[in-house]
mmCIF file of C-alpha atoms in Angstrom:
data_model
loop_
_atom_site.group_PDB
_atom_site.id
_atom_site.type_symbol
_atom_site.label_atom_id
_atom_site.label_comp_id
_atom_site.label_asym_id
_atom_site.label_seq_id
_atom_site.Cartn_x
_atom_site.Cartn_y
_atom_site.Cartn_z
ATOM 1 C CA ALA A 6 95.304 119.977 -96.661
ATOM 2 C CA GLN A 7 94.491 117.885 -94.271
ATOM 3 C CA SER A 8 94.517 114.066 -95.993
ATOM 4 C CA VAL A 9 95.378 110.462 -95.494
ATOM 5 C CA ALA A 10 97.266 108.482 -97.468
ATOM 6 C CA GLN A 11 97.696 104.717 -97.926
ATOM 7 C CA PRO A 12 100.138 104.111 -100.426
ATOM 8 C CA GLU A 13 99.729 100.893 -101.124
ATOM 9 C CA ASP A 14 95.916 99.730 -103.761
ATOM 10 C CA GLN A 15 97.256 96.040 -102.893
ATOM 11 C CA VAL A 16 99.342 93.928 -100.519
ATOM 12 C CA ASN A 17 99.766 90.405 -101.077
ATOM 13 C CA VAL A 18 101.146 88.013 -98.263
ATOM 14 C CA ALA A 19 101.324 84.371 -97.492
ATOM 15 C CA GLU A 20 99.733 82.696 -94.680
ATOM 16 C CA GLY A 21 101.692 82.785 -91.635
ATOM 17 C CA ASN A 22 103.545 85.703 -92.618
ATOM 18 C CA PRO A 23 103.576 89.020 -90.853
ATOM 19 C CA LEU A 24 101.564 91.739 -92.797
ATOM 20 C CA THR A 25 101.699 95.577 -92.967
ATOM 21 C CA VAL A 26 99.373 98.101 -93.978
ATOM 22 C CA LYS A 27 100.690 101.634 -94.101
ATOM 23 C CA CYS A 28 98.882 104.550 -93.555
ATOM 24 C CA THR A 29 100.164 108.267 -93.243
ATOM 25 C CA TYR A 30 98.195 111.373 -91.948
ATOM 26 C CA SER A 31 98.755 115.329 -92.660
ATOM 27 C CA VAL A 32 96.351 117.023 -90.365
ATOM 28 C CA SER A 33 96.791 119.692 -87.977
ATOM 29 C CA GLY A 34 95.991 119.628 -84.093
ATOM 30 C CA ASN A 35 96.207 116.091 -82.097
ATOM 31 C CA PRO A 36 94.459 113.591 -84.599
ATOM 32 C CA TYR A 37 92.907 110.599 -83.396
ATOM 33 C CA LEU A 38 93.438 107.427 -85.377
ATOM 34 C CA PHE A 39 91.490 104.555 -86.507
ATOM 35 C CA TRP A 40 91.666 101.346 -88.708
ATOM 36 C CA TYR A 41 88.820 99.823 -89.869
ATOM 37 C CA VAL A 42 88.062 96.408 -92.105
ATOM 38 C CA GLN A 43 85.757 95.803 -94.847
ATOM 39 C CA TYR A 44 84.551 92.477 -95.850
ATOM 40 C CA PRO A 45 83.270 91.128 -98.964
ATOM 41 C CA ASN A 46 79.172 92.867 -99.167
ATOM 42 C CA ARG A 47 79.781 94.309 -95.562
ATOM 43 C CA GLY A 48 80.294 97.813 -93.573
ATOM 44 C CA LEU A 49 82.987 98.694 -92.592
ATOM 45 C CA GLN A 50 84.039 96.993 -88.782
ATOM 46 C CA PHE A 51 86.280 98.932 -86.469
ATOM 47 C CA LEU A 52 89.601 97.212 -85.361
ATOM 48 C CA LEU A 53 91.368 99.879 -83.688
ATOM 49 C CA LYS A 54 92.249 103.253 -82.681
ATOM 50 C CA TYR A 55 94.588 105.224 -81.134
ATOM 51 C CA ILE A 56 93.980 108.311 -78.946
ATOM 52 C CA THR A 57 96.792 108.863 -76.755
ATOM 53 C CA GLY A 58 99.707 107.117 -74.909
ATOM 54 C CA ASP A 59 101.378 104.084 -75.474
ATOM 55 C CA ASN A 60 102.450 104.058 -79.439
ATOM 56 C CA LEU A 61 101.695 100.420 -79.730
ATOM 57 C CA VAL A 62 98.119 99.934 -80.001
ATOM 58 C CA LYS A 63 96.040 96.012 -80.222
ATOM 59 C CA GLY A 64 92.875 95.622 -81.823
ATOM 60 C CA SER A 65 90.314 92.831 -82.980
ATOM 61 C CA TYR A 66 91.448 89.843 -84.212
ATOM 62 C CA GLY A 67 95.092 89.959 -83.547
ATOM 63 C CA PHE A 68 95.914 93.294 -85.159
ATOM 64 C CA GLU A 69 97.912 96.068 -83.897
ATOM 65 C CA ALA A 70 98.896 99.455 -85.203
ATOM 66 C CA GLU A 71 102.188 101.698 -84.013
ATOM 67 C CA PHE A 72 101.726 105.628 -83.860
ATOM 68 C CA ASN A 73 104.605 107.260 -85.409
ATOM 69 C CA LYS A 74 104.374 111.128 -84.293
ATOM 70 C CA SER A 75 107.445 112.149 -86.396
ATOM 71 C CA GLN A 76 106.763 110.531 -89.444
ATOM 72 C CA THR A 77 103.094 110.977 -88.814
ATOM 73 C CA SER A 78 102.272 107.398 -89.945
ATOM 74 C CA PHE A 79 99.714 104.586 -88.450
ATOM 75 C CA HIS A 80 100.540 101.534 -89.747
ATOM 76 C CA LEU A 81 98.650 98.114 -89.386
ATOM 77 C CA LYS A 82 100.587 95.232 -88.159
ATOM 78 C CA LYS A 83 99.681 91.916 -87.496
ATOM 79 C CA PRO A 84 102.644 88.846 -86.999
ATOM 80 C CA SER A 85 101.049 85.648 -88.768
ATOM 81 C CA ALA A 86 98.254 86.333 -91.387
ATOM 82 C CA LEU A 87 95.413 84.545 -91.831
ATOM 83 C CA VAL A 88 93.578 83.789 -95.252
ATOM 84 C CA SER A 89 90.431 85.100 -93.152
ATOM 85 C CA ASP A 90 92.425 88.530 -92.985
ATOM 86 C CA SER A 91 91.726 89.195 -96.780
ATOM 87 C CA ALA A 92 89.446 92.045 -97.030
ATOM 88 C CA LEU A 93 90.194 95.870 -97.624
ATOM 89 C CA TYR A 94 91.226 98.241 -95.252
ATOM 90 C CA PHE A 95 91.040 101.587 -94.532
ATOM 91 C CA CYS A 96 92.846 104.211 -92.125
ATOM 92 C CA ALA A 97 91.037 106.933 -90.425
ATOM 93 C CA VAL A 98 91.471 110.300 -88.972
ATOM 94 C CA ARG A 99 89.029 111.901 -86.895
ATOM 95 C CA VAL A 100 89.929 115.797 -86.447
ATOM 96 C CA LEU A 101 88.113 117.899 -84.076
ATOM 97 C CA TYR A 102 87.194 121.667 -84.245
ATOM 98 C CA SER A 103 85.888 123.620 -82.058
ATOM 99 C CA SER A 104 82.299 122.853 -82.529
ATOM 100 C CA ALA A 105 82.428 120.181 -85.112
ATOM 101 C CA SER A 106 84.337 117.164 -85.808
ATOM 102 C CA LYS A 107 85.591 115.807 -89.479
ATOM 103 C CA ILE A 108 86.378 111.802 -89.863
ATOM 104 C CA ILE A 109 88.741 111.569 -93.367
ATOM 105 C CA PHE A 110 89.085 107.943 -94.659
ATOM 106 C CA GLY A 111 92.140 106.756 -96.715
ATOM 107 C CA SER A 112 91.630 105.437 -100.156
ATOM 108 C CA GLY A 113 91.832 101.822 -98.471
ATOM 109 C CA THR A 114 94.354 98.866 -99.027
ATOM 110 C CA ARG A 115 93.048 95.540 -100.448
ATOM 111 C CA LEU A 116 94.846 92.760 -98.484
ATOM 112 C CA SER A 117 95.115 89.448 -99.905
ATOM 113 C CA ILE A 118 96.392 85.927 -98.195
ATOM 114 C CA ARG A 119 97.022 83.285 -100.150
ATOM 115 C CA PRO A 120 97.319 80.049 -98.553
ATOM 116 C CA GLU B 7 71.271 94.227 -81.532
ATOM 117 C CA ALA B 8 72.950 97.571 -81.902
ATOM 118 C CA GLN B 9 73.339 98.145 -85.550
ATOM 119 C CA VAL B 10 72.720 100.895 -88.067
ATOM 120 C CA THR B 11 70.122 99.597 -90.859
ATOM 121 C CA GLN B 12 69.671 101.149 -94.575
ATOM 122 C CA ASN B 13 67.183 100.225 -96.626
ATOM 123 C CA PRO B 14 67.405 99.417 -99.820
ATOM 124 C CA ARG B 15 70.503 97.524 -99.911
ATOM 125 C CA TYR B 16 70.653 97.261 -103.579
ATOM 126 C CA LEU B 17 68.708 99.683 -106.161
ATOM 127 C CA ILE B 18 68.432 100.579 -109.793
ATOM 128 C CA THR B 19 66.971 103.621 -111.107
ATOM 129 C CA VAL B 20 66.752 105.727 -113.737
ATOM 130 C CA THR B 21 68.138 109.544 -113.936
ATOM 131 C CA GLY B 22 66.022 112.216 -112.365
ATOM 132 C CA LYS B 23 63.670 109.829 -110.346
ATOM 133 C CA LYS B 24 63.826 111.293 -106.828
ATOM 134 C CA LEU B 25 64.696 108.722 -104.431
ATOM 135 C CA THR B 26 65.556 107.904 -100.842
ATOM 136 C CA VAL B 27 67.817 105.732 -98.856
ATOM 137 C CA THR B 28 66.805 105.180 -95.342
ATOM 138 C CA CYS B 29 69.019 105.055 -91.863
ATOM 139 C CA SER B 30 67.638 103.882 -88.837
ATOM 140 C CA GLN B 31 70.093 102.982 -85.625
ATOM 141 C CA ASN B 32 69.008 101.734 -82.304
ATOM 142 C CA MET B 33 72.027 103.211 -80.154
ATOM 143 C CA ASN B 34 70.451 106.793 -79.180
ATOM 144 C CA HIS B 35 73.889 107.939 -81.103
ATOM 145 C CA GLU B 36 73.799 111.704 -81.358
ATOM 146 C CA TYR B 37 76.222 111.486 -84.490
ATOM 147 C CA MET B 38 75.103 110.622 -88.161
ATOM 148 C CA SER B 39 76.773 110.900 -91.300
ATOM 149 C CA TRP B 40 76.722 109.431 -94.994
ATOM 150 C CA TYR B 41 79.579 108.180 -97.095
ATOM 151 C CA ARG B 42 79.873 106.948 -101.043
ATOM 152 C CA GLN B 43 82.560 104.492 -101.739
ATOM 153 C CA ASP B 44 83.855 104.789 -105.030
ATOM 154 C CA PRO B 45 86.751 102.736 -106.394
ATOM 155 C CA GLY B 46 90.155 104.250 -105.690
ATOM 156 C CA LEU B 47 88.675 107.176 -103.861
ATOM 157 C CA GLY B 48 87.698 105.801 -100.335
ATOM 158 C CA LEU B 49 85.197 106.809 -98.380
ATOM 159 C CA ARG B 50 84.014 110.484 -99.266
ATOM 160 C CA GLN B 51 81.734 112.139 -96.362
ATOM 161 C CA ILE B 52 78.058 113.508 -97.965
ATOM 162 C CA TYR B 53 76.908 114.650 -94.722
ATOM 163 C CA TYR B 54 76.679 114.526 -91.236
ATOM 164 C CA SER B 55 74.396 115.217 -88.717
ATOM 165 C CA MET B 56 75.544 115.896 -84.932
ATOM 166 C CA ASN B 57 72.382 115.819 -83.454
ATOM 167 C CA VAL B 58 68.435 116.036 -84.016
ATOM 168 C CA GLU B 59 67.808 119.235 -86.436
ATOM 169 C CA VAL B 60 71.382 119.887 -86.714
ATOM 170 C CA THR B 61 73.140 118.850 -89.985
ATOM 171 C CA ASP B 62 76.102 119.882 -92.627
ATOM 172 C CA LYS B 63 77.617 119.594 -95.377
ATOM 173 C CA GLY B 64 80.833 117.149 -95.906
ATOM 174 C CA ASP B 65 82.841 117.104 -98.800
ATOM 175 C CA VAL B 66 80.991 115.927 -101.692
ATOM 176 C CA PRO B 67 77.250 117.095 -100.653
ATOM 177 C CA GLU B 68 76.273 118.160 -104.591
ATOM 178 C CA GLY B 69 72.962 116.679 -105.636
ATOM 179 C CA TYR B 70 72.480 115.244 -101.780
ATOM 180 C CA LYS B 71 69.402 115.945 -99.342
ATOM 181 C CA VAL B 72 69.128 114.763 -95.508
ATOM 182 C CA SER B 73 66.939 115.538 -93.071
ATOM 183 C CA ARG B 74 67.159 114.936 -89.126
ATOM 184 C CA LYS B 75 63.728 114.834 -87.759
ATOM 185 C CA GLU B 76 64.236 112.270 -84.849
ATOM 186 C CA LYS B 77 67.643 110.704 -83.311
ATOM 187 C CA ARG B 78 67.494 107.518 -84.931
ATOM 188 C CA ASN B 79 66.757 108.278 -88.604
ATOM 189 C CA PHE B 80 68.667 110.095 -91.075
ATOM 190 C CA PRO B 81 67.656 109.640 -94.457
ATOM 191 C CA LEU B 82 69.986 110.671 -97.496
ATOM 192 C CA ILE B 83 67.889 112.415 -100.592
ATOM 193 C CA LEU B 84 68.505 112.435 -104.299
ATOM 194 C CA GLU B 85 66.509 114.630 -105.909
ATOM 195 C CA SER B 86 67.021 114.232 -109.359
ATOM 196 C CA PRO B 87 69.404 111.461 -109.424
ATOM 197 C CA SER B 88 72.275 111.318 -112.032
ATOM 198 C CA PRO B 89 74.607 108.687 -113.260
ATOM 199 C CA ASN B 90 77.982 110.124 -111.515
ATOM 200 C CA GLN B 91 75.855 109.313 -108.384
ATOM 201 C CA THR B 92 76.034 105.751 -108.786
ATOM 202 C CA SER B 93 77.840 104.412 -106.020
ATOM 203 C CA LEU B 94 78.107 102.355 -102.924
ATOM 204 C CA TYR B 95 76.770 104.315 -99.813
ATOM 205 C CA PHE B 96 76.987 104.071 -96.147
ATOM 206 C CA CYS B 97 75.449 105.351 -92.917
ATOM 207 C CA ALA B 98 77.498 105.236 -90.035
ATOM 208 C CA SER B 99 76.589 106.808 -86.070
ATOM 209 C CA SER B 100 78.711 107.296 -83.339
ATOM 210 C CA LEU B 101 77.726 108.113 -79.855
ATOM 211 C CA SER B 102 78.934 111.875 -80.482
ATOM 212 C CA PHE B 103 80.619 114.163 -82.425
ATOM 213 C CA SER B 104 83.524 114.322 -80.109
ATOM 214 C CA GLY B 105 86.490 112.463 -78.424
ATOM 215 C CA ALA B 106 87.158 108.842 -80.333
ATOM 216 C CA ASN B 107 84.155 107.499 -80.542
ATOM 217 C CA VAL B 108 83.580 104.814 -83.041
ATOM 218 C CA LEU B 109 81.474 104.897 -85.892
ATOM 219 C CA THR B 110 79.343 101.914 -86.541
ATOM 220 C CA PHE B 111 78.430 101.265 -90.029
ATOM 221 C CA GLY B 112 75.400 100.022 -91.834
ATOM 222 C CA ALA B 113 75.911 97.102 -94.646
ATOM 223 C CA GLY B 114 75.852 99.944 -97.624
ATOM 224 C CA SER B 115 73.370 100.340 -100.616
ATOM 225 C CA ARG B 116 74.383 99.749 -103.732
ATOM 226 C CA LEU B 117 73.021 102.728 -106.154
ATOM 227 C CA THR B 118 72.502 102.182 -109.771
ATOM 228 C CA VAL B 119 71.565 105.404 -111.525
ATOM 229 C CA LEU B 120 70.815 104.567 -115.422
#
Protein backbone atom coordinates (compact mmCIF):
# COMPACT_ATOMS: atom_id res chain seq x y z
CA ALA A 1 0.00 0.00 0.00
CA GLN A 2 1.19 3.47 -0.77
CA SER A 3 1.84 5.52 2.33
CA VAL A 4 3.71 8.34 3.98
CA ALA A 5 4.98 8.02 7.54
CA GLN A 6 6.01 10.67 10.02
CA PRO A 7 7.29 8.57 12.90
CA GLU A 8 7.37 11.36 15.49
CA ASP A 9 4.16 12.95 16.76
CA GLN A 10 6.17 15.72 18.43
CA VAL A 11 9.67 17.13 18.17
CA ASN A 12 11.05 19.44 20.84
CA VAL A 13 14.09 21.62 20.14
CA ALA A 14 15.77 24.53 21.89
CA GLU A 15 15.93 27.80 20.00
CA GLY A 16 19.16 28.10 18.01
CA ASN A 17 19.67 24.34 17.74
CA PRO A 18 19.30 22.41 14.49
CA LEU A 19 16.03 20.61 13.89
CA THR A 20 14.97 17.57 11.88
CA VAL A 21 11.44 16.39 11.17
CA LYS A 22 11.39 12.92 9.68
CA CYS A 23 9.39 11.57 6.76
CA THR A 24 9.52 8.25 4.93
CA TYR A 25 7.38 7.11 2.05
CA SER A 26 6.33 3.96 0.27
CA VAL A 27 4.98 4.54 -3.21
CA SER A 28 5.37 3.01 -6.64
CA GLY A 29 6.79 5.07 -9.45
CA ASN A 30 8.58 8.39 -9.13
CA PRO A 31 7.06 10.48 -6.37
CA TYR A 32 6.89 14.22 -6.04
CA LEU A 33 7.52 15.09 -2.38
CA PHE A 34 6.30 18.09 -0.42
CA TRP A 35 6.43 19.68 3.00
CA TYR A 36 3.62 21.87 4.28
CA VAL A 37 3.32 23.79 7.54
CA GLN A 38 0.18 24.61 9.51
CA TYR A 39 0.12 27.44 12.01
CA PRO A 40 -2.72 27.62 14.58
CA ASN A 41 -6.13 28.39 13.05
CA ARG A 42 -4.67 28.54 9.56
CA GLY A 43 -4.68 26.36 6.48
CA LEU A 44 -1.61 24.50 5.32
CA GLN A 45 1.13 26.50 3.63
CA PHE A 46 3.66 25.16 1.15
CA LEU A 47 7.29 25.00 2.34
CA LEU A 48 9.23 23.13 -0.32
CA LYS A 49 9.12 20.30 -2.82
CA TYR A 50 11.32 17.73 -4.52
CA ILE A 51 10.72 16.79 -8.13
CA THR A 52 14.07 15.66 -9.45
CA GLY A 53 17.70 16.69 -9.47
CA ASP A 54 19.65 17.86 -6.44
CA ASN A 55 18.79 15.82 -3.38
CA LEU A 56 18.95 18.87 -1.11
CA VAL A 57 16.00 21.18 -1.63
CA LYS A 58 15.78 24.66 -0.12
CA GLY A 59 12.48 26.25 0.76
CA SER A 60 10.75 29.03 2.67
CA TYR A 61 11.78 30.39 6.10
CA GLY A 62 15.26 28.81 5.95
CA PHE A 63 13.99 25.23 5.77
CA GLU A 64 15.54 22.57 3.61
CA ALA A 65 14.87 18.90 2.97
CA GLU A 66 17.05 16.02 1.94
CA PHE A 67 15.74 13.40 -0.47
CA ASN A 68 17.24 9.94 0.00
CA LYS A 69 16.04 7.45 -2.58
CA SER A 70 17.66 4.38 -1.06
CA GLN A 71 16.11 5.07 2.34
CA THR A 72 12.87 6.42 0.80
CA SER A 73 13.09 9.41 3.09
CA PHE A 74 12.53 13.15 2.79
CA HIS A 75 13.51 14.70 6.13
CA LEU A 76 12.90 18.38 6.82
CA LYS A 77 15.77 20.31 8.36
CA LYS A 78 16.77 23.74 9.58
CA PRO A 79 20.22 24.67 10.88
CA SER A 80 19.01 27.02 13.63
CA ALA A 81 15.47 26.82 15.01
CA LEU A 82 13.34 29.84 15.90
CA VAL A 83 10.46 29.98 18.36
CA SER A 84 8.29 31.10 15.44
CA ASP A 85 8.95 27.74 13.72
CA SER A 86 6.63 26.09 16.25
CA ALA A 87 3.81 24.60 14.19
CA LEU A 88 2.39 21.38 12.74
CA TYR A 89 4.36 20.00 9.79
CA PHE A 90 3.04 17.64 7.14
CA CYS A 91 4.96 15.57 4.64
CA ALA A 92 3.09 14.69 1.45
CA VAL A 93 3.69 12.71 -1.70
CA ARG A 94 1.97 13.22 -5.03
CA VAL A 95 1.65 10.08 -7.09
CA LEU A 96 0.73 10.30 -10.75
CA TYR A 97 -1.30 7.68 -12.54
CA SER A 98 -2.16 7.65 -16.24
CA SER A 99 -5.22 9.83 -15.84
CA ALA A 100 -5.32 10.86 -12.22
CA SER A 101 -3.26 12.16 -9.38
CA LYS A 102 -3.34 11.29 -5.72
CA ILE A 103 -1.81 13.16 -2.83
CA ILE A 104 -1.02 11.26 0.34
CA PHE A 105 -0.30 13.16 3.57
CA GLY A 106 1.54 11.96 6.62
CA SER A 107 -0.07 12.18 10.04
CA GLY A 108 1.81 15.35 10.94
CA THR A 109 4.57 16.25 13.41
CA ARG A 110 4.15 18.99 15.96
CA LEU A 111 7.35 21.00 16.26
CA SER A 112 7.86 22.88 19.51
CA ILE A 113 10.76 25.30 19.86
CA ARG A 114 11.52 26.41 23.41
CA PRO A 115 13.21 29.77 24.05
CA GLU B 1 -5.03 38.25 -3.63
CA ALA B 2 -4.84 34.64 -4.80
CA GLN B 3 -6.74 32.54 -2.33
CA VAL B 4 -9.09 29.70 -1.51
CA THR B 5 -12.11 30.83 0.49
CA GLN B 6 -14.17 28.48 2.64
CA ASN B 7 -17.42 29.19 4.45
CA PRO B 8 -18.48 28.82 7.14
CA ARG B 9 -15.30 28.78 9.22
CA TYR B 10 -17.13 27.35 12.23
CA LEU B 11 -20.39 25.44 12.38
CA ILE B 12 -22.27 23.51 15.02
CA THR B 13 -25.17 21.46 13.76
CA VAL B 14 -27.30 18.48 14.74
CA THR B 15 -27.43 14.98 13.35
CA GLY B 16 -29.35 14.73 10.09
CA LYS B 17 -29.54 18.41 9.23
CA LYS B 18 -28.18 18.89 5.72
CA LEU B 19 -25.36 21.36 5.34
CA THR B 20 -23.06 22.69 2.67
CA VAL B 21 -19.54 23.99 3.07
CA THR B 22 -18.63 26.28 0.21
CA CYS B 23 -15.22 26.56 -1.40
CA SER B 24 -14.17 29.11 -3.98
CA GLN B 25 -10.81 29.84 -5.61
CA ASN B 26 -9.80 32.85 -7.70
CA MET B 27 -6.72 31.39 -9.39
CA ASN B 28 -8.36 29.61 -12.34
CA HIS B 29 -7.14 26.30 -10.97
CA GLU B 30 -8.33 23.09 -12.60
CA TYR B 31 -7.77 20.76 -9.63
CA MET B 32 -9.72 21.07 -6.39
CA SER B 33 -9.94 18.77 -3.42
CA TRP B 34 -11.54 18.36 0.00
CA TYR B 35 -9.73 16.96 3.03
CA ARG B 36 -10.63 16.29 6.61
CA GLN B 37 -8.10 16.61 9.39
CA ASP B 38 -8.40 14.49 12.51
CA PRO B 39 -5.85 14.19 15.34
CA GLY B 40 -3.30 11.48 14.67
CA LEU B 41 -4.66 10.78 11.21
CA GLY B 42 -3.30 13.72 9.26
CA LEU B 43 -5.23 14.84 6.22
CA ARG B 44 -7.47 12.40 4.43
CA GLN B 45 -8.89 13.12 1.03
CA ILE B 46 -12.69 13.09 0.73
CA TYR B 47 -13.30 14.00 -2.90
CA TYR B 48 -11.38 15.67 -5.66
CA SER B 49 -12.08 17.25 -9.02
CA MET B 50 -9.73 17.45 -11.97
CA ASN B 51 -11.90 19.93 -13.85
CA VAL B 52 -15.46 21.15 -14.32
CA GLU B 53 -17.99 18.31 -14.16
CA VAL B 54 -15.22 15.80 -13.29
CA THR B 55 -15.22 14.55 -9.71
CA ASP B 56 -13.96 11.39 -8.04
CA LYS B 57 -13.83 9.77 -4.63
CA GLY B 58 -10.88 10.09 -2.35
CA ASP B 59 -10.08 7.86 0.60
CA VAL B 60 -13.04 8.70 2.84
CA PRO B 61 -16.02 9.70 0.64
CA GLU B 62 -18.81 8.04 2.65
CA GLY B 63 -21.43 10.52 3.82
CA TYR B 64 -20.28 13.33 1.53
CA LYS B 65 -21.21 14.69 -1.88
CA VAL B 66 -19.56 17.26 -4.11
CA SER B 67 -20.27 19.05 -7.35
CA ARG B 68 -18.16 21.06 -9.79
CA LYS B 69 -20.48 23.06 -12.00
CA GLU B 70 -18.11 26.01 -12.29
CA LYS B 71 -14.34 26.06 -12.29
CA ARG B 72 -14.03 28.28 -9.25
CA ASN B 73 -16.48 26.54 -6.90
CA PHE B 74 -16.35 23.12 -5.26
CA PRO B 75 -18.95 22.79 -2.47
CA LEU B 76 -18.93 19.92 0.01
CA ILE B 77 -22.37 18.62 0.92
CA LEU B 78 -23.27 16.59 3.98
CA GLU B 79 -26.76 15.26 3.26
CA SER B 80 -27.31 13.78 6.71
CA PRO B 81 -24.44 14.66 9.03
CA SER B 82 -23.47 12.31 11.82
CA PRO B 83 -21.23 12.86 14.87
CA ASN B 84 -18.35 10.97 13.23
CA GLN B 85 -18.18 13.76 10.66
CA THR B 86 -17.13 16.19 13.36
CA SER B 87 -13.80 17.35 12.03
CA LEU B 88 -11.70 20.14 10.55
CA TYR B 89 -12.25 20.41 6.82
CA PHE B 90 -9.93 21.93 4.25
CA CYS B 91 -10.49 22.79 0.63
CA ALA B 92 -7.44 23.04 -1.61
CA SER B 93 -6.70 23.76 -5.25
CA SER B 94 -3.81 23.56 -7.69
CA LEU B 95 -3.19 24.56 -11.27
CA SER B 96 -3.71 21.04 -12.58
CA PHE B 97 -3.60 17.45 -11.40
CA SER B 98 -0.37 16.66 -13.18
CA GLY B 99 3.19 17.60 -12.43
CA ALA B 100 4.39 18.94 -9.14
CA ASN B 101 1.87 21.72 -8.74
CA VAL B 102 1.55 23.04 -5.23
CA LEU B 103 -1.73 22.96 -3.35
CA THR B 104 -3.20 26.19 -2.04
CA PHE B 105 -5.36 25.60 1.04
CA GLY B 106 -8.30 27.43 2.48
CA ALA B 107 -8.26 28.48 6.14
CA GLY B 108 -10.39 25.52 7.20
CA SER B 109 -13.95 24.89 8.39
CA ARG B 110 -14.44 23.41 11.84
CA LEU B 111 -17.61 21.36 11.94
CA THR B 112 -19.24 19.92 15.04
CA VAL B 113 -22.17 17.52 14.67
CA LEU B 114 -24.16 16.94 17.87
